[in-house]
Each structure stands twice: as C-alpha cells, then as structure tokens.
Short mmCIF file of C-alpha atoms in Angstrom, two decimals:
data_model
loop_
_atom_site.label_atom_id
_atom_site.label_comp_id
_atom_site.label_asym_id
_atom_site.label_seq_id
_atom_site.Cartn_x
_atom_site.Cartn_y
_atom_site.Cartn_z
CA MET C 1 112.04 102.83 221.46
CA LEU C 2 111.74 105.66 218.90
CA ASN C 3 114.71 107.77 218.01
CA SER C 4 114.50 111.19 219.68
CA GLN C 5 115.68 112.81 216.41
CA PHE C 6 112.40 111.90 214.75
CA LEU C 7 110.35 112.99 217.73
CA SER C 8 111.93 116.43 217.72
CA ALA C 9 111.63 117.02 213.90
CA PRO C 10 109.54 120.11 212.97
CA PRO C 11 106.12 119.50 211.41
CA LEU C 12 105.86 119.55 207.59
CA LYS C 13 104.60 122.81 206.12
CA ARG C 14 101.76 122.78 203.63
CA GLY C 15 102.01 124.77 200.43
CA PRO C 16 99.70 127.61 199.64
CA ARG C 17 96.07 126.79 199.02
CA GLY C 18 95.46 125.89 195.32
CA GLY C 19 98.85 124.23 194.70
CA GLY C 20 97.22 120.94 193.69
CA LEU C 21 95.13 122.70 191.04
CA SER C 22 98.24 124.29 189.52
CA LEU C 23 99.92 120.92 189.22
CA PHE C 24 96.84 119.47 187.54
CA LEU C 25 96.69 122.32 185.02
CA PHE C 26 100.39 121.95 184.23
CA CYS C 27 100.06 118.23 183.53
CA ALA C 28 96.97 118.76 181.41
CA LEU C 29 98.70 121.44 179.32
CA ALA C 30 101.79 119.27 178.79
CA GLY C 31 99.61 116.39 177.65
CA ALA C 32 97.80 118.61 175.16
CA VAL C 33 101.07 119.89 173.68
CA LEU C 34 102.40 116.33 173.34
CA ALA C 35 99.21 115.16 171.64
CA ALA C 36 99.35 118.09 169.22
CA ALA C 37 102.98 117.33 168.35
CA GLN C 38 102.14 113.71 167.65
CA SER C 39 99.23 114.67 165.43
CA GLN C 40 101.51 116.91 163.32
CA GLN C 41 103.96 114.07 162.52
CA PRO C 42 103.63 112.68 158.96
CA ALA C 43 101.56 109.56 158.69
CA ALA C 44 103.26 106.31 157.72
CA PRO C 45 103.67 106.12 153.92
CA LYS C 46 100.80 104.42 152.21
CA LYS C 47 101.73 101.05 150.78
CA ALA C 48 100.97 100.59 147.09
CA THR C 49 98.80 97.68 146.03
CA LEU C 50 98.29 95.85 142.76
CA VAL C 51 95.66 97.35 140.46
CA GLY C 52 95.99 95.22 137.31
CA SER C 53 97.11 95.92 133.76
CA SER C 54 93.69 97.22 132.72
CA THR C 55 94.20 100.19 135.03
CA CYS C 56 97.53 100.94 133.34
CA GLN C 57 95.88 100.68 129.93
CA ALA C 58 93.65 103.66 130.67
CA CYS C 59 96.61 106.05 130.38
CA HIS C 60 99.14 103.96 128.44
CA GLU C 61 97.02 102.59 125.60
CA GLU C 62 99.78 102.69 122.97
CA ILE C 63 102.28 100.85 125.17
CA TYR C 64 99.64 98.36 126.31
CA THR C 65 98.65 97.50 122.72
CA ALA C 66 102.27 97.02 121.59
CA PHE C 67 103.02 94.97 124.69
CA GLN C 68 100.40 92.37 123.77
CA LYS C 69 102.49 91.33 120.74
CA ASN C 70 105.66 90.33 122.55
CA ALA C 71 106.79 87.44 124.74
CA HIS C 72 106.36 89.32 128.00
CA ALA C 73 102.61 89.50 127.42
CA ALA C 74 102.47 85.82 128.36
CA VAL C 75 103.13 86.90 131.95
CA ASP C 76 99.66 88.42 131.95
CA LYS C 77 98.26 84.91 131.66
CA ASP C 78 100.73 83.17 133.99
CA LYS C 79 98.87 81.75 136.98
CA ARG C 80 101.95 79.97 138.35
CA ARG C 81 103.76 83.20 139.26
CA GLY C 82 100.65 84.91 140.55
CA TRP C 83 100.89 87.77 138.03
CA GLU C 84 97.76 86.90 136.08
CA GLY C 85 96.25 90.13 134.80
CA LYS C 86 99.08 92.17 136.29
CA ALA C 87 101.88 91.96 133.71
CA CYS C 88 102.77 95.65 133.93
CA GLU C 89 103.24 95.43 137.68
CA SER C 90 105.49 92.38 137.45
CA CYS C 91 108.26 94.79 136.42
CA HIS C 92 106.97 98.18 137.57
CA GLY C 93 105.72 97.10 140.99
CA PRO C 94 102.30 97.75 142.57
CA GLY C 95 100.73 100.75 140.86
CA SER C 96 97.85 101.98 143.04
CA ILE C 97 99.63 105.14 144.26
CA HIS C 98 100.86 106.00 140.76
CA ALA C 99 97.36 105.47 139.35
CA GLU C 100 95.99 108.00 141.84
CA SER C 101 98.71 110.64 141.58
CA GLY C 102 99.97 110.23 138.02
CA ASP C 103 103.43 111.12 139.36
CA LYS C 104 106.34 109.28 137.70
CA LYS C 105 108.10 109.11 141.06
CA ASP C 106 105.35 106.85 142.40
CA ILE C 107 106.16 103.91 140.13
CA VAL C 108 109.24 101.76 139.51
CA ASN C 109 110.80 102.43 136.10
CA PRO C 110 113.78 100.17 135.26
CA ALA C 111 114.87 102.61 132.54
CA ARG C 112 115.61 105.21 135.23
CA GLN C 113 117.29 102.83 137.66
CA ALA C 114 120.99 102.08 138.05
CA ALA C 115 122.10 99.18 135.86
CA ALA C 116 122.58 96.74 138.74
CA GLN C 117 119.13 97.52 140.14
CA ALA C 118 117.40 97.25 136.76
CA ASP C 119 119.21 94.01 135.97
CA LYS C 120 118.14 92.52 139.27
CA MET C 121 114.53 92.91 138.16
CA CYS C 122 115.16 91.23 134.79
CA LEU C 123 117.35 88.48 136.17
CA SER C 124 114.71 87.50 138.70
CA CYS C 125 113.16 85.64 135.75
CA HIS C 126 116.00 85.31 133.24
CA LEU C 127 119.03 84.36 135.34
CA ASN C 128 118.82 80.64 134.57
CA GLN C 129 118.81 81.09 130.79
CA ALA C 130 122.07 79.88 129.23
CA THR C 131 122.58 83.09 127.24
CA HIS C 132 122.45 85.18 130.41
CA ALA C 133 124.85 83.11 132.51
CA GLY C 134 127.69 85.64 132.24
CA ARG C 135 125.54 88.74 132.50
CA ILE C 136 126.50 89.74 136.03
CA GLN C 137 130.24 89.73 135.25
CA GLY C 138 129.99 90.65 131.56
CA GLY C 139 131.51 93.74 130.02
CA HIS C 140 128.18 95.49 129.60
CA ALA C 141 127.31 94.99 133.26
CA ARG C 142 130.68 96.39 134.34
CA SER C 143 130.10 99.41 132.10
CA GLN C 144 126.70 100.14 133.70
CA VAL C 145 124.76 99.08 130.60
CA SER C 146 121.53 97.49 131.79
CA CYS C 147 119.24 94.97 130.11
CA VAL C 148 116.73 97.66 129.16
CA SER C 149 119.45 99.65 127.39
CA CYS C 150 119.24 97.12 124.55
CA HIS C 151 115.92 95.33 125.09
CA PRO C 152 112.86 97.53 124.39
CA VAL C 153 110.60 95.34 126.50
CA HIS C 154 107.34 97.05 125.57
CA LYS C 155 107.51 97.22 121.78
CA ALA C 156 109.86 94.45 120.62
CA GLU C 157 108.31 91.42 118.98
CA GLY C 158 109.54 87.83 119.06
CA SER C 159 111.21 85.68 121.66
CA GLN C 160 114.51 87.59 121.74
CA MET C 161 112.83 90.84 122.82
CA LEU C 162 115.26 92.77 120.63
CA LEU C 163 114.83 95.01 117.64
CA THR C 164 113.37 92.71 115.01
CA LYS C 165 115.64 93.33 112.00
CA THR C 166 119.32 92.42 111.73
CA GLY C 167 120.18 95.93 110.53
CA GLU C 168 118.44 97.44 113.54
CA ILE C 169 120.44 95.24 115.92
CA ASN C 170 123.65 96.44 114.28
CA GLN C 171 122.58 100.05 114.61
CA GLN C 172 121.76 99.44 118.26
CA CYS C 173 125.32 98.25 118.87
CA ALA C 174 126.80 101.02 116.72
CA SER C 175 125.09 103.67 118.84
CA CYS C 176 127.56 102.86 121.64
CA HIS C 177 130.44 101.49 119.54
CA PRO C 178 130.86 104.01 116.66
CA GLN C 179 134.62 103.44 116.46
CA VAL C 180 134.02 99.74 115.76
CA TRP C 181 131.26 100.44 113.25
CA ALA C 182 133.67 102.71 111.35
CA GLN C 183 135.91 99.70 110.71
CA PHE C 184 133.16 98.16 108.60
CA GLN C 185 133.64 100.95 106.06
CA ARG C 186 137.01 99.48 105.05
CA PRO C 187 137.33 97.71 101.67
CA TYR C 188 137.21 94.17 103.07
CA LYS C 189 134.98 93.29 106.00
CA HIS C 190 132.24 91.01 107.26
CA ARG C 191 129.00 92.05 105.61
CA LEU C 192 127.26 93.71 108.53
CA PRO C 193 126.37 96.97 106.77
CA GLU C 194 124.53 94.94 104.13
CA GLY C 195 122.53 93.15 106.82
CA ALA C 196 123.96 89.71 105.97
CA MET C 197 124.92 89.16 109.61
CA SER C 198 124.75 90.94 112.93
CA CYS C 199 127.12 91.85 115.74
CA VAL C 200 125.58 89.20 117.98
CA ASP C 201 126.58 86.46 115.54
CA CYS C 202 130.14 86.89 116.84
CA HIS C 203 129.65 88.61 120.20
CA ASN C 204 127.58 87.59 123.20
CA PRO C 205 126.29 90.89 124.62
CA HIS C 206 125.50 89.22 127.95
CA GLY C 207 129.08 88.13 128.59
CA SER C 208 131.61 85.52 127.53
CA PHE C 209 134.62 83.59 128.77
CA LEU C 210 136.68 85.21 125.99
CA PRO C 211 137.84 88.85 125.73
CA LYS C 212 135.58 91.41 124.07
CA SER C 213 132.55 89.19 124.73
CA VAL C 214 133.41 86.95 121.76
CA ARG C 215 131.03 84.03 121.46
CA THR C 216 132.39 80.56 122.08
CA VAL C 217 131.62 77.50 119.97
CA ALA C 218 132.93 74.72 122.21
CA ALA C 219 135.66 74.43 124.85
CA ASN C 220 136.17 78.20 124.71
CA GLU C 221 136.94 78.12 120.98
CA PRO C 222 136.21 81.51 119.39
CA GLY C 223 132.99 82.00 117.48
CA CYS C 224 134.96 82.39 114.23
CA LEU C 225 134.99 78.61 114.01
CA LYS C 226 131.22 78.55 113.70
CA CYS C 227 131.71 79.55 110.06
CA HIS C 228 135.42 78.75 109.58
CA GLY C 229 135.57 75.43 111.41
CA ASN C 230 137.86 73.81 108.81
CA LEU C 231 140.65 76.22 109.79
CA GLY C 232 140.56 75.57 113.51
CA GLY C 233 142.14 72.14 113.66
CA PRO C 234 143.23 70.15 115.52
CA PHE C 235 146.14 69.51 113.17
CA THR C 236 149.11 67.17 113.40
CA TYR C 237 151.36 70.19 112.86
CA GLU C 238 149.88 73.26 114.49
CA HIS C 239 150.64 76.87 113.67
CA SER C 240 150.99 77.99 117.27
CA PRO C 241 149.42 81.49 116.96
CA VAL C 242 146.20 79.90 115.76
CA ARG C 243 145.99 77.76 118.87
CA LEU C 244 147.51 80.10 121.46
CA GLU C 245 146.55 83.62 120.34
CA GLY C 246 143.48 83.01 118.24
CA CYS C 247 142.32 84.32 114.91
CA THR C 248 142.89 87.96 115.77
CA ALA C 249 146.65 87.39 115.97
CA CYS C 250 146.61 87.76 112.18
CA HIS C 251 143.11 88.93 111.24
CA VAL C 252 141.04 92.06 111.85
CA PRO C 253 137.48 90.73 112.03
CA HIS C 254 135.68 94.04 111.57
CA GLY C 255 137.47 95.31 108.48
CA SER C 256 140.84 95.54 106.75
CA ALA C 257 142.68 96.85 103.70
CA ASN C 258 143.73 93.28 102.94
CA PRO C 259 141.46 90.87 101.04
CA ARG C 260 142.09 88.22 103.72
CA MET C 261 141.27 90.76 106.42
CA LEU C 262 144.82 90.62 107.78
CA THR C 263 146.29 93.03 110.32
CA ARG C 264 148.79 94.26 107.67
CA HIS C 265 148.18 95.17 104.05
CA GLU C 266 150.55 92.40 102.84
CA VAL C 267 150.75 88.87 104.18
CA ARG C 268 154.56 88.86 104.48
CA PHE C 269 154.49 91.71 106.96
CA VAL C 270 152.12 89.72 109.14
CA CYS C 271 154.50 86.76 109.05
CA LEU C 272 157.51 88.95 109.83
CA GLU C 273 155.95 90.08 113.09
CA CYS C 274 156.98 86.68 114.46
CA HIS C 275 159.45 85.33 111.88
CA PHE C 276 161.81 88.32 111.96
CA ASN C 277 165.52 88.29 111.10
CA ARG C 278 167.67 86.94 113.86
CA PRO C 279 171.01 88.67 114.65
CA ALA C 280 173.71 87.21 112.42
CA ALA C 281 177.01 85.98 113.84
CA THR C 282 179.04 87.10 110.79
CA PRO C 283 178.67 89.83 108.12
CA GLU C 284 178.26 87.10 105.49
CA ALA C 285 175.16 85.88 107.28
CA ALA C 286 173.68 89.35 107.69
CA ALA C 287 171.49 89.22 104.58
CA PRO C 288 167.78 89.89 105.25
CA THR C 289 166.72 86.30 105.64
CA LEU C 290 164.45 84.37 107.94
CA GLY C 291 166.78 82.66 110.37
CA GLY C 292 169.99 84.12 108.99
CA VAL C 293 171.66 80.70 108.87
CA PRO C 294 173.27 79.72 105.51
CA PRO C 295 172.18 78.37 103.17
CA ALA C 296 169.57 81.13 103.22
CA LEU C 297 166.31 80.03 101.66
CA HIS C 298 164.39 83.27 102.28
CA ASP C 299 166.31 86.21 100.86
CA LEU C 300 163.72 88.95 101.21
CA ARG C 301 165.48 91.01 98.55
CA ASN C 302 164.29 88.44 96.05
CA PRO C 303 160.73 89.10 94.74
CA ARG C 304 160.11 85.36 94.86
CA TYR C 305 159.77 85.61 98.63
CA ASN C 306 157.37 88.53 98.80
CA ASN C 307 154.43 86.26 99.53
CA CYS C 308 154.97 83.59 102.19
CA THR C 309 151.75 81.73 101.42
CA ILE C 310 152.88 80.85 97.89
CA CYS C 311 154.77 78.00 99.53
CA HIS C 312 153.28 77.80 103.01
CA VAL C 313 149.76 77.22 101.78
CA LYS C 314 148.47 75.52 104.95
CA ILE C 315 149.17 78.50 107.13
CA HIS C 316 146.56 77.56 109.75
CA GLY C 317 147.95 74.06 110.24
CA SER C 318 148.76 70.86 108.39
CA ASN C 319 148.35 67.15 108.91
CA VAL C 320 151.23 66.13 106.61
CA ASP C 321 153.95 68.78 106.55
CA ARG C 322 155.79 70.40 109.45
CA ALA C 323 156.60 73.47 107.32
CA LEU C 324 152.88 73.90 106.55
CA MET C 325 153.55 73.62 102.80
CA ARG C 326 150.82 71.08 102.11
#
C-alpha cells in the first residue's frame, strides 16, 4: 500500500520554456573557454637529438680542426660507445636545438657548469684511470676547481690533454698559486722556472693520500724519494723526523735561502728546533748545551759547534752509528 504522503505531494513545476537551450549554451561556452585555455599553454619542450660533429664544424671550424689532433678525437671513431661521428656531442650533449637557434643556452658547456657537474661528465669515462682515483675527494675538487679548469680539451695535444710544454704547465699552476710560485724566486730552489721540471712531478693535481696533494712513490712515501731515494731509508738507526714528519720537517721544497733548501738559513737552527737546551738542575749546568748534562759536549758558545752536520754527517739515518756520525 502506497504511503499517503507521496500521494498528496504537489506536482512538479516545469521551468520556463527555453531553459534546456540555456543550459546547452552554457555548457558549450564553458567547453570553448576550456579548450582555448588549453591551447594557450606552452607546448612540451622539444627534445634535442644528435646531429653529428660535421654539423658543429659548420660554425666551429677552428675548434673542430684543433680537436682532430688530440686524444679525444678518437671518440669520433669509437663504435663501442655509440659516439661514432658525434664526438662533440659526447661531452656537449645532443645539439639539434643549439644548431637551429645558435643560442649558447641550448647546449651543455662544461666550462660554465659547477665543478661537480662538469667533473661528472669527465669522470664518466676517466674515473677508472689510476691517476684520477682521488679526484672526487682531492683538494682541487673541494675547492670547486673542475677538470676543464686545467685541461683544455679542444686544443691540447698528446695523451695527457694538458698544455704541451713543461713551462706552460707551471704557468697554469702559478695562475692559481702565485704565492707558491713566488717561492721559486729564492736563491736555492727546484728548477721549475728554468723548465727542468714541473709542478706535477711532485704534486698529483687529481688528489693524493698525502697533504697538499703530494705524489706518493710507494706505501705513501712522499714523491721526494723518486729522486732522493737514497735518503729515505729504511736505516738501522732512523732519524725520527724523516720517518714521522717527512722531508718538509727540515726542508722547504719550493725555495729557500739555504743551499740545502732548509727551513732556516743555518743548519744548526733547524736542529735546535728539536734539540733545544733542557732546563738545568744547577747553575753550573746552565751553559747553552744540548742536553745540559756534564760533561757538556755541545757548548754552543764554541764556534766548533756552529754546524751540527760536521760531525753528524748521516743526518737522514745511519746503518752503523746511533749518533748518525757515519
């Protein structure tokens, strides 16, 4: 049986004639506005594609010609990596958009990138090389110096991809380290200004296990021993600073006023930095001696003791004498 409430409900009223048409027009107008808004949105960015090195050559002839003389040009012939004929784009990325616009913003340029980003590009090929093993944690990397700060990848010749002459390498380093280069103007120094050696003979610019990126010879021995191996030991009787502190405990490798490139102008003052006078127990023992215990063998008031190495000739270490005299 039907509920009487529904039977007594008033009939529904119809709207005015033409209401359906108004609703249709409203929906149509809204759809048109939405379509127009969508059409005004920017299109998805066009993805660049590879165009080949010959396309780059059209505008960069000088760079392209120089590039053919260095080791990176081999990439242009490397079928294994899939970069055959596209050496430029192996570092700069796909170049189709840049080729059309000519805008520098449309191409990757490692020279304008942050060091970490530029290095990531280089290390994608060079990470496994032994000389680059410490690059990520090396001093240059921490100082935001990127690979391309030192390696002119377009114009350099040879396998090292560096400036070709020893003197030019030194000048490259000196451009960032002028205070170090100034030390080579002292009377006694390693012969870098003459071009007899370069900064990278002693320093590994990519990083090292030793401070100041000093190269290691073996077992973390400093690179000094590459040329001065006879002074590094091992000895039966060691001179502890040589083993514990290294060569720079006594020597200034870049330049000095001392012929032996010592940290002081006289050898005795270097020795006295460690072998200083001990406090004497009595006034009689207060003479300026080494040890201060009678009988005093090193009365520094006596000119005979102005040069320690007259007697202690094996100052780096000895196999026969504990006092390093022979």
